[in-house]
Short mmCIF file of C-alpha atoms and ligand atoms in Angstrom, two decimals:
data_model
loop_
_atom_site.label_atom_id
_atom_site.label_comp_id
_atom_site.label_asym_id
_atom_site.label_seq_id
_atom_site.Cartn_x
_atom_site.Cartn_y
_atom_site.Cartn_z
CA MET P 1 -24.11 -37.81 20.41
CA THR P 2 -26.65 -37.10 17.65
CA VAL P 3 -26.53 -38.88 14.33
CA THR P 4 -26.98 -36.32 11.57
CA GLU P 5 -25.45 -37.71 8.40
CA SER P 6 -25.22 -40.94 6.51
CA ALA P 7 -21.82 -42.23 5.59
CA PRO P 8 -21.34 -43.52 2.02
CA GLY P 9 -23.05 -46.88 1.85
CA GLY P 10 -25.95 -45.76 4.02
CA THR P 11 -24.52 -46.54 7.46
CA ALA P 12 -25.26 -43.76 9.88
CA GLU P 13 -22.21 -42.36 11.65
CA PRO P 14 -21.90 -40.00 14.59
CA ALA P 15 -21.77 -36.26 13.77
CA GLY P 16 -18.32 -35.93 15.37
CA VAL P 17 -16.93 -38.66 13.12
CA SER P 18 -18.44 -37.15 9.95
CA ALA P 19 -17.14 -33.68 10.90
CA ALA P 20 -13.66 -35.12 11.38
CA ARG P 21 -13.93 -36.90 8.03
CA HIS P 22 -15.03 -33.63 6.39
CA ALA P 23 -12.14 -31.71 7.99
CA ALA P 24 -9.63 -34.30 6.78
CA GLY P 25 -11.13 -34.08 3.27
CA THR P 26 -10.90 -30.28 3.09
CA ARG P 27 -7.36 -30.38 4.46
CA SER P 28 -6.28 -32.77 1.75
CA VAL P 29 -7.88 -30.60 -1.00
CA HIS P 30 -6.08 -27.59 0.44
CA GLU P 31 -2.74 -29.41 0.69
CA GLY P 32 -3.08 -30.89 -2.80
CA ILE P 33 -3.67 -27.48 -4.40
CA LEU P 34 -0.72 -25.95 -2.57
CA ARG P 35 1.51 -28.90 -3.51
CA ARG P 36 0.56 -28.57 -7.17
CA GLN P 37 1.08 -24.82 -7.03
CA SER P 38 4.64 -25.13 -5.80
CA ALA P 39 5.33 -27.86 -8.38
CA ARG P 40 3.86 -25.98 -11.35
CA GLU P 41 4.00 -22.23 -10.78
CA SER P 42 6.93 -19.90 -11.23
CA ALA P 43 9.75 -19.45 -8.77
CA ALA P 44 8.96 -15.74 -9.05
CA ARG P 45 5.58 -16.14 -7.31
CA THR P 46 5.25 -13.73 -4.43
CA TYR P 47 2.32 -13.50 -2.02
CA ALA P 48 1.67 -17.23 -2.36
CA ARG P 49 4.95 -18.03 -0.61
CA ALA P 50 4.27 -16.27 2.67
CA LEU P 51 0.53 -16.94 2.60
CA PRO P 52 -0.05 -20.65 1.98
CA ILE P 53 -3.83 -20.40 1.88
CA VAL P 54 -6.32 -21.47 -0.77
CA PRO P 55 -9.18 -18.97 -0.83
CA VAL P 56 -12.48 -20.49 -1.92
CA ARG P 57 -15.02 -17.96 -0.66
CA ALA P 58 -14.79 -14.36 0.43
CA ARG P 59 -17.12 -11.66 1.64
CA GLY P 60 -16.15 -8.26 3.02
CA MET P 61 -13.04 -8.71 5.07
CA THR P 62 -13.33 -12.44 5.48
CA ILE P 63 -11.72 -15.10 3.33
CA GLU P 64 -12.52 -18.76 3.76
CA GLY P 65 -9.83 -21.23 2.78
CA ALA P 66 -10.19 -24.68 1.20
CA ASP P 67 -9.19 -26.07 4.60
CA GLY P 68 -12.29 -24.49 6.13
CA ARG P 69 -10.30 -21.86 8.04
CA ARG P 70 -11.45 -18.25 8.02
CA TYR P 71 -9.16 -15.26 7.84
CA LEU P 72 -9.49 -11.51 8.31
CA ASP P 73 -7.94 -10.07 5.16
CA CYS P 74 -5.75 -7.03 5.81
CA LEU P 75 -4.02 -7.35 2.45
CA SER P 76 -7.13 -6.62 0.35
CA GLY P 77 -5.55 -7.63 -2.94
CA ALA P 78 -2.53 -5.39 -2.23
CA GLY P 79 -4.80 -2.46 -1.46
CA THR P 80 -7.23 -3.08 -4.29
CA LEU P 81 -10.41 -3.94 -2.42
CA ALA P 82 -11.70 -0.64 -1.08
CA LEU P 83 -15.04 -2.29 -0.32
CA GLY P 84 -13.64 -5.69 0.62
CA HIS P 85 -14.43 -8.89 -1.22
CA ASN P 86 -17.62 -9.30 -3.24
CA HIS P 87 -19.38 -6.18 -1.99
CA PRO P 88 -23.08 -6.29 -2.98
CA VAL P 89 -22.90 -3.01 -4.95
CA VAL P 90 -19.97 -4.36 -6.96
CA LEU P 91 -21.64 -7.70 -7.63
CA GLU P 92 -24.85 -5.96 -8.65
CA ALA P 93 -23.00 -3.67 -11.08
CA ILE P 94 -21.21 -6.63 -12.67
CA ARG P 95 -24.45 -8.65 -12.95
CA LYS P 96 -26.21 -5.71 -14.54
CA VAL P 97 -23.66 -5.53 -17.35
CA LEU P 98 -23.72 -9.30 -17.82
CA ASP P 99 -27.52 -9.38 -17.97
CA SER P 100 -27.72 -6.41 -20.34
CA GLY P 101 -26.04 -8.18 -23.23
CA ALA P 102 -23.42 -5.43 -23.48
CA PRO P 103 -20.14 -6.47 -25.11
CA LEU P 104 -17.41 -7.30 -22.60
CA HIS P 105 -14.49 -6.50 -24.87
CA VAL P 106 -14.48 -3.29 -26.88
CA LEU P 107 -10.85 -2.10 -27.13
CA ASP P 108 -11.06 1.65 -26.47
CA LEU P 109 -14.43 2.24 -28.11
CA ALA P 110 -17.04 4.44 -26.46
CA THR P 111 -19.74 2.66 -24.44
CA PRO P 112 -22.40 3.76 -21.96
CA VAL P 113 -20.57 1.80 -19.25
CA LYS P 114 -17.33 3.66 -19.94
CA ASP P 115 -19.15 6.97 -20.19
CA ALA P 116 -20.69 6.44 -16.74
CA PHE P 117 -17.29 5.48 -15.28
CA ILE P 118 -15.58 8.61 -16.60
CA THR P 119 -18.41 10.80 -15.31
CA GLU P 120 -18.09 9.30 -11.81
CA LEU P 121 -14.27 9.46 -11.91
CA PHE P 122 -14.24 13.12 -12.91
CA HIS P 123 -16.74 13.81 -10.16
CA THR P 124 -14.15 12.70 -7.59
CA LEU P 125 -11.02 14.34 -9.04
CA PRO P 126 -9.37 17.28 -7.26
CA PRO P 127 -11.24 20.32 -8.68
CA GLY P 128 -8.12 21.93 -10.17
CA LEU P 129 -7.65 18.85 -12.32
CA ALA P 130 -11.29 17.85 -12.92
CA ASP P 131 -11.99 21.09 -14.76
CA HIS P 132 -9.39 20.42 -17.43
CA ALA P 133 -8.85 16.67 -17.31
CA ARG P 134 -8.29 14.10 -20.00
CA VAL P 135 -8.16 10.39 -19.39
CA GLN P 136 -6.20 7.66 -21.16
CA PHE P 137 -7.18 4.07 -20.41
CA CYS P 138 -4.17 1.80 -20.23
CA GLY P 139 -3.38 -1.89 -20.18
CA PRO P 140 -4.98 -3.18 -17.01
CA ALA P 141 -2.05 -2.88 -14.59
CA GLY P 142 -0.83 0.09 -12.60
CA THR P 143 2.61 -0.27 -14.12
CA ASP P 144 1.25 0.29 -17.63
CA ALA P 145 -0.41 3.52 -16.51
CA VAL P 146 2.97 4.62 -15.08
CA GLU P 147 4.56 3.94 -18.47
CA ALA P 148 1.81 5.96 -20.13
CA ALA P 149 2.37 8.87 -17.74
CA PHE P 150 6.09 8.92 -18.55
CA LYS P 151 5.37 8.81 -22.27
CA LEU P 152 2.82 11.60 -21.90
CA VAL P 153 5.12 14.05 -20.11
CA ARG P 154 8.06 13.17 -22.35
CA SER P 155 5.92 13.97 -25.41
CA ALA P 156 4.60 17.15 -23.83
CA THR P 157 7.94 18.54 -22.64
CA GLY P 158 10.29 17.15 -25.28
CA ARG P 159 12.56 16.13 -22.42
CA THR P 160 13.47 12.61 -21.33
CA GLY P 161 14.71 12.62 -17.72
CA MET P 162 12.46 11.71 -14.82
CA LEU P 163 12.70 12.45 -11.10
CA ALA P 164 11.71 9.72 -8.66
CA PHE P 165 12.30 9.01 -5.00
CA THR P 166 14.17 6.58 -2.81
CA GLY P 167 11.95 3.72 -1.69
CA ALA P 168 9.45 4.31 -4.49
CA TYR P 169 7.45 1.50 -6.07
CA HIS P 170 5.75 2.14 -9.38
CA GLY P 171 5.53 -1.29 -10.98
CA MET P 172 7.39 -3.99 -12.82
CA THR P 173 7.67 -2.82 -16.43
CA ALA P 174 10.96 -1.30 -17.58
CA GLY P 175 10.27 2.40 -17.06
CA ALA P 176 8.42 1.83 -13.79
CA LEU P 177 11.28 -0.35 -12.55
CA GLU P 178 13.81 2.37 -13.31
CA ALA P 179 11.76 4.79 -11.26
CA SER P 180 11.57 2.22 -8.46
CA GLY P 181 15.37 1.99 -8.36
CA HIS P 182 15.67 -1.58 -9.63
CA ALA P 183 17.54 -0.68 -12.78
CA PHE P 184 20.16 1.83 -13.60
CA ASP P 185 19.41 4.31 -16.30
CA VAL P 186 20.57 7.86 -16.70
CA ARG P 187 17.03 8.89 -17.45
CA VAL P 188 15.90 8.57 -13.84
CA THR P 189 17.34 10.65 -11.04
CA ARG P 190 16.51 9.50 -7.57
CA LEU P 191 15.99 11.98 -4.80
CA PRO P 192 15.50 11.53 -1.05
CA TYR P 193 11.93 10.83 0.03
CA PRO P 194 11.29 12.34 3.46
CA GLN P 195 10.92 9.88 6.29
CA ASP P 196 11.03 10.17 10.05
CA TYR P 197 12.23 6.84 11.34
CA ARG P 198 15.04 6.19 8.87
CA CYS P 199 15.61 9.77 7.72
CA PRO P 200 18.67 9.77 5.44
CA PHE P 201 19.80 12.96 7.18
CA GLY P 202 19.31 11.44 10.62
CA ILE P 203 16.86 14.17 11.57
CA GLY P 204 13.32 13.33 10.47
CA GLY P 205 10.35 15.61 11.07
CA ALA P 206 9.81 18.91 9.31
CA HIS P 207 13.52 19.68 9.31
CA GLY P 208 14.44 16.39 7.61
CA ALA P 209 11.71 16.92 5.00
CA GLU P 210 12.96 20.43 4.30
CA LEU P 211 16.50 19.12 3.79
CA ALA P 212 15.11 16.56 1.33
CA ALA P 213 13.31 19.37 -0.54
CA ARG P 214 16.46 21.49 -0.67
CA TRP P 215 18.38 18.55 -2.07
CA THR P 216 15.81 18.34 -4.86
CA GLU P 217 16.09 22.06 -5.54
CA SER P 218 19.86 21.98 -5.65
CA VAL P 219 19.91 19.01 -8.04
CA LEU P 220 17.62 20.94 -10.39
CA ASP P 221 19.35 24.31 -10.12
CA ASP P 222 23.01 23.33 -9.97
CA PRO P 223 24.16 23.45 -13.61
CA LYS P 224 26.84 20.91 -12.68
CA SER P 225 24.54 18.45 -10.88
CA GLY P 226 24.65 16.21 -13.94
CA VAL P 227 20.84 16.17 -14.08
CA PRO P 228 19.34 17.86 -17.14
CA ARG P 229 15.89 19.46 -16.84
CA PRO P 230 13.56 16.45 -16.51
CA ALA P 231 10.29 15.65 -18.25
CA GLY P 232 8.49 14.98 -15.00
CA MET P 233 8.59 14.06 -11.33
CA ILE P 234 6.71 11.00 -10.06
CA LEU P 235 5.88 10.50 -6.40
CA GLU P 236 3.63 8.50 -4.12
CA PRO P 237 1.85 10.69 -1.54
CA VAL P 238 2.26 7.76 0.85
CA GLN P 239 4.85 5.18 -0.11
CA GLY P 240 3.20 1.78 0.17
CA GLU P 241 5.62 -0.94 -0.86
CA GLY P 242 8.42 1.32 0.40
CA GLY P 243 7.21 0.73 3.97
CA VAL P 244 4.09 2.85 4.52
CA ILE P 245 5.72 6.25 4.64
CA PRO P 246 3.40 9.24 4.44
CA ALA P 247 4.98 12.32 2.86
CA PRO P 248 4.50 15.43 5.02
CA ASP P 249 1.96 17.83 3.51
CA THR P 250 4.48 20.68 3.58
CA TRP P 251 6.96 18.57 1.57
CA MET P 252 4.22 17.75 -0.94
CA ARG P 253 3.53 21.47 -1.35
CA ARG P 254 7.27 22.12 -1.71
CA MET P 255 7.44 19.52 -4.50
CA ARG P 256 4.49 21.21 -6.19
CA GLU P 257 6.15 24.64 -5.94
CA ILE P 258 9.55 23.35 -7.09
CA THR P 259 8.10 21.55 -10.13
CA ALA P 260 5.66 24.32 -11.07
CA ALA P 261 8.38 26.97 -10.92
CA ARG P 262 10.48 24.93 -13.36
CA SER P 263 7.65 23.74 -15.68
CA ILE P 264 8.14 20.13 -14.65
CA PRO P 265 4.90 18.12 -14.72
CA LEU P 266 4.15 16.53 -11.33
CA ILE P 267 2.85 12.96 -11.55
CA ALA P 268 1.07 11.61 -8.47
CA ASP P 269 1.06 7.82 -8.37
CA GLU P 270 -2.21 7.15 -6.53
CA VAL P 271 -2.39 3.51 -7.57
CA GLN P 272 -2.37 2.41 -3.93
CA THR P 273 -3.37 5.58 -2.08
CA GLY P 274 -6.47 6.42 -4.11
CA VAL P 275 -10.20 5.94 -3.47
CA GLY P 276 -10.31 6.87 0.20
CA ARG P 277 -7.50 4.64 1.42
CA THR P 278 -5.53 7.37 3.23
CA GLY P 279 -8.50 9.25 4.67
CA ALA P 280 -9.09 11.55 1.69
CA PHE P 281 -10.57 10.46 -1.62
CA TRP P 282 -7.18 11.10 -3.24
CA ALA P 283 -4.12 11.35 -1.01
CA VAL P 284 -2.97 14.58 -2.70
CA GLU P 285 -5.99 16.28 -1.15
CA HIS P 286 -4.36 16.21 2.30
CA SER P 287 -1.81 18.76 1.12
CA GLY P 288 -4.09 20.60 -1.29
CA VAL P 289 -1.66 19.84 -4.09
CA THR P 290 -3.07 19.54 -7.61
CA PRO P 291 -0.81 17.32 -9.67
CA ASP P 292 -0.57 17.63 -13.44
CA VAL P 293 -0.94 13.89 -13.90
CA MET P 294 -2.46 11.15 -11.74
CA VAL P 295 -1.80 7.46 -12.22
CA LEU P 296 -4.71 5.32 -11.02
CA SER P 297 -5.36 1.61 -10.75
CA LYS P 298 -6.16 -1.00 -8.05
CA ALA P 299 -9.34 0.22 -6.26
CA ILE P 300 -10.72 2.13 -9.25
CA GLY P 301 -11.63 -1.20 -10.90
CA GLY P 302 -13.71 -2.34 -7.92
CA SER P 303 -11.60 -5.55 -7.67
CA LEU P 304 -11.25 -6.08 -11.44
CA PRO P 305 -8.25 -4.95 -13.53
CA LEU P 306 -8.33 -1.33 -14.63
CA ALA P 307 -5.61 1.31 -14.95
CA LEU P 308 -5.55 4.79 -16.34
CA VAL P 309 -3.81 8.10 -16.35
CA VAL P 310 -5.67 11.40 -15.90
CA TYR P 311 -3.90 14.62 -16.75
CA ARG P 312 -4.21 18.30 -17.54
CA ASP P 313 -5.52 18.75 -21.05
CA ASP P 314 -2.64 20.95 -22.23
CA LEU P 315 -0.35 17.92 -21.87
CA ASP P 316 -2.48 16.05 -24.37
CA VAL P 317 -0.15 16.48 -27.30
CA TRP P 318 0.92 12.89 -27.87
CA GLU P 319 0.14 11.15 -31.13
CA PRO P 320 -2.86 8.88 -31.75
CA GLY P 321 -1.77 5.39 -30.74
CA ALA P 322 1.07 6.71 -28.59
CA HIS P 323 -0.12 4.41 -25.84
CA ALA P 324 -2.15 1.46 -27.09
CA GLY P 325 -3.06 -1.96 -25.71
CA THR P 326 -5.69 -4.62 -26.35
CA PHE P 327 -7.21 -4.71 -22.89
CA ARG P 328 -8.09 -1.10 -22.26
CA GLY P 329 -11.84 -1.48 -22.31
CA ASN P 330 -12.74 -3.90 -19.54
CA GLN P 331 -16.45 -3.20 -19.20
CA LEU P 332 -16.96 -5.26 -16.08
CA ALA P 333 -14.09 -3.45 -14.35
CA MET P 334 -15.52 -0.08 -15.36
CA ALA P 335 -18.96 -0.99 -14.01
CA ALA P 336 -17.46 -2.38 -10.78
CA GLY P 337 -15.26 0.72 -10.56
CA THR P 338 -18.17 3.14 -11.04
CA ALA P 339 -20.08 1.38 -8.26
CA THR P 340 -17.03 1.46 -5.96
CA LEU P 341 -16.17 5.12 -6.54
CA ALA P 342 -19.81 6.12 -5.99
CA HIS P 343 -20.16 3.98 -2.86
CA VAL P 344 -16.98 5.38 -1.30
CA ARG P 345 -18.06 8.94 -2.12
CA GLU P 346 -21.71 8.63 -1.05
CA ASN P 347 -20.92 6.81 2.18
CA ARG P 348 -18.00 9.07 3.10
CA LEU P 349 -15.73 6.09 3.49
CA ALA P 350 -12.62 8.27 3.22
CA GLU P 351 -13.67 10.02 6.44
CA ARG P 352 -14.32 6.68 8.05
CA ALA P 353 -10.80 5.57 7.00
CA ALA P 354 -9.35 8.73 8.54
CA ASP P 355 -11.15 8.26 11.87
CA LEU P 356 -10.61 4.55 12.22
CA GLY P 357 -7.02 4.80 10.98
CA THR P 358 -6.21 7.39 13.64
CA ARG P 359 -7.68 5.15 16.34
CA MET P 360 -5.89 2.05 15.08
CA LEU P 361 -2.58 3.91 14.86
CA SER P 362 -2.84 5.16 18.42
CA GLN P 363 -3.61 1.67 19.70
CA LEU P 364 -0.78 0.20 17.68
CA ARG P 365 1.63 2.76 19.07
CA SER P 366 1.23 1.14 22.46
CA LEU P 367 2.80 -1.97 20.87
CA ALA P 368 5.94 0.06 20.24
CA ASP P 369 6.03 0.94 23.92
CA GLU P 370 5.49 -2.65 24.97
CA PHE P 371 7.69 -4.67 22.68
CA PHE P 372 11.39 -4.35 21.92
CA CYS P 373 10.91 -5.58 18.39
CA VAL P 374 8.48 -2.83 17.30
CA GLY P 375 10.55 0.12 16.17
CA ASP P 376 7.98 2.38 14.59
CA VAL P 377 4.26 2.58 13.88
CA ARG P 378 3.08 4.91 11.14
CA GLY P 379 0.53 5.43 8.43
CA ARG P 380 -2.30 7.52 7.12
CA GLY P 381 -5.94 6.45 7.10
CA LEU P 382 -6.19 2.71 6.56
CA MET P 383 -2.68 2.39 5.20
CA ILE P 384 -0.77 1.34 8.29
CA GLY P 385 2.75 0.02 8.89
CA VAL P 386 4.49 -1.51 11.90
CA GLU P 387 8.26 -1.62 11.48
CA VAL P 388 9.91 -4.62 13.10
CA VAL P 389 13.46 -4.09 14.34
CA ASP P 390 16.22 -6.05 15.99
CA PRO P 391 15.29 -6.16 19.68
CA GLU P 392 18.87 -6.92 20.69
CA ALA P 393 20.48 -3.90 19.07
CA GLY P 394 21.47 -1.34 21.67
CA ALA P 395 19.94 -3.47 24.42
CA GLU P 396 22.96 -3.04 26.69
CA ALA P 397 22.93 0.69 26.25
CA GLU P 398 20.12 1.46 28.60
CA PRO P 399 20.11 -0.37 31.91
CA SER P 400 16.73 0.16 33.49
CA THR P 401 15.37 0.26 36.97
CA ASP P 402 14.40 -3.41 36.90
CA GLY P 403 17.96 -4.38 36.08
CA GLU P 404 17.07 -5.56 32.58
CA ALA P 405 18.57 -4.03 29.50
CA HIS P 406 15.91 -2.14 27.57
CA THR P 407 16.04 -0.81 24.10
CA ASP P 408 13.78 2.09 23.56
CA SER P 409 11.13 2.15 20.92
CA SER P 410 10.42 5.84 20.86
CA HIS P 411 12.17 8.02 18.33
CA ASP P 412 13.39 10.54 20.78
CA ARG P 413 15.30 8.03 22.77
CA ALA P 414 16.77 6.33 19.73
CA VAL P 415 19.16 9.17 19.04
CA ARG P 416 22.79 10.02 19.41
CA ALA P 417 24.36 13.44 19.26
CA VAL P 418 26.48 14.55 16.30
CA ASP P 419 28.68 16.15 18.85
CA PRO P 420 27.92 14.86 22.33
CA ALA P 421 28.21 18.41 23.59
CA ASP P 422 25.61 19.62 21.13
CA ALA P 423 22.30 18.40 22.48
CA GLN P 424 20.51 20.56 19.92
CA ALA P 425 21.60 18.44 17.02
CA PRO P 426 20.75 14.85 17.77
CA LEU P 427 20.86 12.32 14.96
CA ARG P 428 18.32 9.55 14.81
CA ASP P 429 19.76 6.12 15.13
CA PRO P 430 17.00 3.61 14.55
CA ARG P 431 17.67 -0.02 15.35
CA PRO P 432 18.40 -2.30 12.39
CA ALA P 433 15.45 -3.73 10.50
CA ALA P 434 14.57 -7.35 11.33
CA PRO P 435 13.10 -9.04 8.26
CA GLU P 436 13.11 -12.54 9.81
CA LEU P 437 11.20 -11.31 12.82
CA ALA P 438 8.74 -9.49 10.56
CA ALA P 439 8.23 -12.73 8.62
CA ALA P 440 7.67 -14.51 11.93
CA VAL P 441 5.04 -11.92 12.89
CA GLN P 442 3.35 -12.45 9.52
CA ARG P 443 3.31 -16.24 10.10
CA GLU P 444 1.95 -15.85 13.63
CA CYS P 445 -0.76 -13.53 12.30
CA LEU P 446 -1.76 -16.13 9.74
CA ARG P 447 -1.93 -18.81 12.47
CA ARG P 448 -4.35 -16.51 14.28
CA GLY P 449 -6.47 -16.02 11.15
CA LEU P 450 -5.11 -12.64 10.08
CA ILE P 451 -3.64 -11.93 6.64
CA VAL P 452 -1.03 -9.15 6.60
CA GLU P 453 1.62 -8.18 4.08
CA LEU P 454 5.26 -7.20 4.53
CA GLY P 455 6.94 -4.28 2.81
CA GLY P 456 9.56 -1.64 3.32
CA ARG P 457 13.17 -1.29 2.28
CA HIS P 458 14.16 -4.39 4.23
CA SER P 459 10.82 -6.25 4.08
CA SER P 460 10.51 -5.60 7.79
CA VAL P 461 7.33 -3.53 7.85
CA VAL P 462 4.09 -5.33 8.64
CA ARG P 463 1.48 -3.63 6.48
CA LEU P 464 -2.24 -3.35 7.14
CA LEU P 465 -4.52 -2.45 4.22
CA PRO P 466 -7.98 -3.40 5.43
CA PRO P 467 -11.03 -2.56 3.34
CA LEU P 468 -12.62 0.82 4.07
CA THR P 469 -15.73 -1.09 5.11
CA ILE P 470 -13.99 -2.72 8.10
CA SER P 471 -16.22 -2.60 11.21
CA ASP P 472 -15.05 -1.46 14.64
CA GLU P 473 -15.31 -5.06 15.86
CA GLN P 474 -13.17 -6.31 13.00
CA ALA P 475 -10.62 -3.57 13.68
CA THR P 476 -10.44 -4.70 17.31
CA ALA P 477 -9.98 -8.31 16.20
CA VAL P 478 -7.17 -7.24 13.81
CA LEU P 479 -5.37 -5.34 16.55
CA ASP P 480 -5.81 -8.17 19.08
CA ARG P 481 -4.49 -10.79 16.69
CA LEU P 482 -1.56 -8.62 15.63
CA ALA P 483 -0.65 -7.81 19.25
CA ASP P 484 -0.89 -11.48 20.12
CA ALA P 485 1.34 -12.40 17.16
CA VAL P 486 3.95 -9.81 18.15
CA ALA P 487 3.84 -11.08 21.74
CA ALA P 488 4.37 -14.66 20.55
CA VAL P 489 7.37 -13.66 18.44
CA ALA P 490 8.83 -11.57 21.26
CA ARG P 491 8.30 -14.51 23.67
CA ASP P 492 10.12 -16.91 21.35
CA ARG P 493 12.96 -14.49 21.11
CA HIS P 494 13.20 -13.87 24.87
CA PRO P 495 11.57 -16.80 26.66
CA SER P 496 12.65 -15.46 30.05
CA ARG P 497 10.72 -12.25 29.51
CA ARG P 498 7.69 -14.22 28.34
CA GLY P 499 7.34 -11.68 25.57
CA GLY P 500 4.88 -9.66 27.55
CA PRO P 501 4.99 -5.99 28.20
CA VAL P 502 8.35 -4.78 29.38
CA ALA P 503 8.59 -2.78 32.57
CA PRO P 504 8.29 0.93 31.98
CA THR P 505 11.58 2.78 31.95
N1 PMP C 1 2.28 2.17 -8.17
C1 PMP C 1 2.08 1.91 -6.88
C2 PMP C 1 2.12 3.01 -5.88
C3 PMP C 1 1.83 0.60 -6.46
O1 PMP C 1 1.64 0.35 -5.16
C4 PMP C 1 1.78 -0.42 -7.43
C5 PMP C 1 1.51 -1.86 -7.04
N2 PMP C 1 1.73 -2.22 -5.75
C6 PMP C 1 2.00 -0.10 -8.77
C7 PMP C 1 2.23 1.21 -9.11
C8 PMP C 1 1.99 -1.13 -9.84
O2 PMP C 1 0.71 -1.63 -10.03
P1 PMP C 1 0.52 -3.05 -10.76
O3 PMP C 1 1.04 -4.09 -9.81
O4 PMP C 1 -0.95 -3.16 -10.98
O5 PMP C 1 1.30 -3.00 -12.00
#
């Protein structure tokens, strides 16, 4: 055993002993910080509850905790870190502003830093919008930009109502909460968002999406629907917090047609889907839809707080000061954001997200075939969700060749007929969500050094939001750790089956 360090007091001690001492020290720092956090911070704290880690260093996809443990971060600041933690181009941009002596706080005054940010932002916008766009900087949270968007279209149309969708998440301020369904207000009408696995019509696919679109049309055109002509419609091209649900492109185009035909401004909330995340620079590009308004935050600030609304210039009829706020001029965020937008664009990271996302999804789908508790795997680009379901539900229904009861993970087999004689009209019957199992998967991931988030209507969707810079090796490590975590949870649930792959049916 080599002696490498001196203990306090000058006595040499073996390296193994000093390493153990060091580990105990870092553990106690880590535990002390967590103990003080739970004693002093709000009961409303969120991520900190499921992820008891104390990040002290981070680079790319890796976070190092105060306990010395390293984690692969698939939460990325709730989808904020397009380039991962502390990317060199972001750090360089921030340092440049700091070293230049530029003011850091300027309200909404013009600066060269802001000018460069707007130029880069407009460079990336869908062409139909870029040609006639205006931008309003908002208070530095996505939710404030949502409020601004509502105010904008209400001013422009003279109407008050808003259309939003089931499962939406737009933020935590009053108007955004209404649109997210957490408050009741006559001003927001909620319409069905298309989804395959838990389709409200029991159908899913193109047919389910078309029914959802027709419901929207009928609400708008039925003079007795109780819904007056609204000021706008807000939608997420892929619902994030709602459980990683990509809207079909045809449904997106239907929403564009329906709103355009009725002079209803369409607001795309790209707070989470923007900046390459879904495999296109903006998620609306997949469908070719040009919204009238886009709400942007998270990745556009390159890991620092920044939020804004961009919109067609003919909507720009609100009064000076209609949407104010002290912190609308964060120069460091604008510099970090400019560097991030340019890096994603120049390095075609959206395409990388599309390719890698497709590969990750197809590998994850094999989990749904292997494990009872994986009900659905879905996503777009590097916005991926794995829905965890009750493995027991329906288990007796399908005796298999090996004599064991098997539930089936694939959609097609999770159906029942409306009328048993009518095989043409099957209704989807997904197994119930399993939030406790999803939380167990999250815990097992963390034990294996993988940070994932939960979301979805029932908090039963394991969400992966890795940075767009994730390497192939890191993606493999993420998938291995997740598969291992799911296997461990399945094993705990069914010790006799050892949690491993089930026999094919
Ligand atoms: N819109 C969407 C689509 C979001 O995902 C979020 C945050 N998760 C928000 C708005 C609100 O952003 P913030 O938390 O910065 O207010």
